[in-house]
XYZ file of C-alpha atoms in Angstrom:
105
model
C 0.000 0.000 0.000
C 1.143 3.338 -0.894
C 1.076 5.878 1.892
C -0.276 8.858 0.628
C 0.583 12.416 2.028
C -1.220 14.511 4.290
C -1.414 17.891 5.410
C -2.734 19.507 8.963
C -0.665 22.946 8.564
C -4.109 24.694 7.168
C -5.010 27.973 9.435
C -6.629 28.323 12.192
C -9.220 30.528 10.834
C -9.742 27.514 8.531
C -11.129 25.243 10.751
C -12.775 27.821 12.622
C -15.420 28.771 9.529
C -15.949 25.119 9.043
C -16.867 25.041 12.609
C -19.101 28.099 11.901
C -20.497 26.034 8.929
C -21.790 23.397 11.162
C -22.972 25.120 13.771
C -24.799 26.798 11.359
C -26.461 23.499 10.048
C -26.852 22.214 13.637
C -29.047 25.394 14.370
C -30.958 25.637 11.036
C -30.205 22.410 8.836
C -28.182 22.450 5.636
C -31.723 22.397 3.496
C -30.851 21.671 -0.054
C -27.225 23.541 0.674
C -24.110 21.310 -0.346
C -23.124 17.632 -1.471
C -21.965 15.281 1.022
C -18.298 15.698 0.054
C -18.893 19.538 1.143
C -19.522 18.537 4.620
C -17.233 15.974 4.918
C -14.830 18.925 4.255
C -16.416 20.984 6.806
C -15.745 18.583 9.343
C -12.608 17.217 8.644
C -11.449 20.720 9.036
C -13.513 21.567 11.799
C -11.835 18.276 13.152
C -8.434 19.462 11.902
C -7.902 16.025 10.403
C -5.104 15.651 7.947
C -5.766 16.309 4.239
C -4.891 15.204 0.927
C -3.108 17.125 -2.114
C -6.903 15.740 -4.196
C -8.860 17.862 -1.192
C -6.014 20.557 -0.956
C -6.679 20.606 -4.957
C -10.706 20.787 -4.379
C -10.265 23.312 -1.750
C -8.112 25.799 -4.008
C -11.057 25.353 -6.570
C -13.341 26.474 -4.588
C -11.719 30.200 -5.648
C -14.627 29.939 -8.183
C -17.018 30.443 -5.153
C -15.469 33.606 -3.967
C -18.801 35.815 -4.943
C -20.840 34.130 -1.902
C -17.808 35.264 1.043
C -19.154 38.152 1.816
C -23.131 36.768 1.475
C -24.750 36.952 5.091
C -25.608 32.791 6.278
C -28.903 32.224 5.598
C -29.022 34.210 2.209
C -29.060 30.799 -0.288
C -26.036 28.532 0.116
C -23.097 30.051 -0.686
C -21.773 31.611 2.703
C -22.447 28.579 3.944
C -20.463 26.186 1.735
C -17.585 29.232 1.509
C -17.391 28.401 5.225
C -17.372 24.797 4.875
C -14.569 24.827 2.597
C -12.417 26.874 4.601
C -13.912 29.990 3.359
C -11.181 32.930 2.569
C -8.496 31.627 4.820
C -9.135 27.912 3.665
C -9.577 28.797 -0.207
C -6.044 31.111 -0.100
C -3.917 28.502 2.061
C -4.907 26.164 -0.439
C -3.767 27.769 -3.241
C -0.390 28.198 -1.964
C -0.132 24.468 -0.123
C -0.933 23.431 -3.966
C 1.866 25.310 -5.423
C 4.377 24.704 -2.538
C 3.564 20.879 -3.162
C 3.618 20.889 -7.085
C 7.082 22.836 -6.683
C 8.719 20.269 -4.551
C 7.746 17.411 -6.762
């Protein structure tokens, strides 16, 4: 088996607007906001569980989301899934874990 790498160095503020996420949903439900991978992300970073270059790749995606970060929660889904993914801290850390990764390949 191949032992895949793993990252935990993500910020703080990170896993703190994927906690934000879920408590969120715990208060109000996630209605028909996000996929099951989305908050699987939310809590592996609200858990600060290690991560993958795929998810650190998914996570810098996310960029394409940025329209919804400054969206109040409750106004559709996209503040909400912003936060699950790590919202601007997340997304941003992302991007440069990716790089810093591809680089010392």
């Amino acid at each position: 088996m191949v032992e895949l790498e793993s990252y935990t160095d993500y910020p703080k503020q990170a896993q703190e607007n994927a906690k934000i996420a879920l408590r969120y949903a715990a208060s109000y439900g996630w209605g028909s906001c996000g996929t099951p991978v989305g908050k699987a992300r939310a809590n592996q970073l609200a858990k600060g569980e290690p991560i993958s270059r795929d998810t650190i790749s998914r996570m810098a995606a996310f960029e394409r989301h940025r329209q919804n970060s400054d969206k109040p929660l409750g106004d559709g889904c996209g503040r909400l899934m912003w936060l699950a993914w790590g919202g601007d801290a997340g997304v941003k850390w992302a991007q440069r874990k990716l790089k810093q990764i591809d680089n010392n390949k």
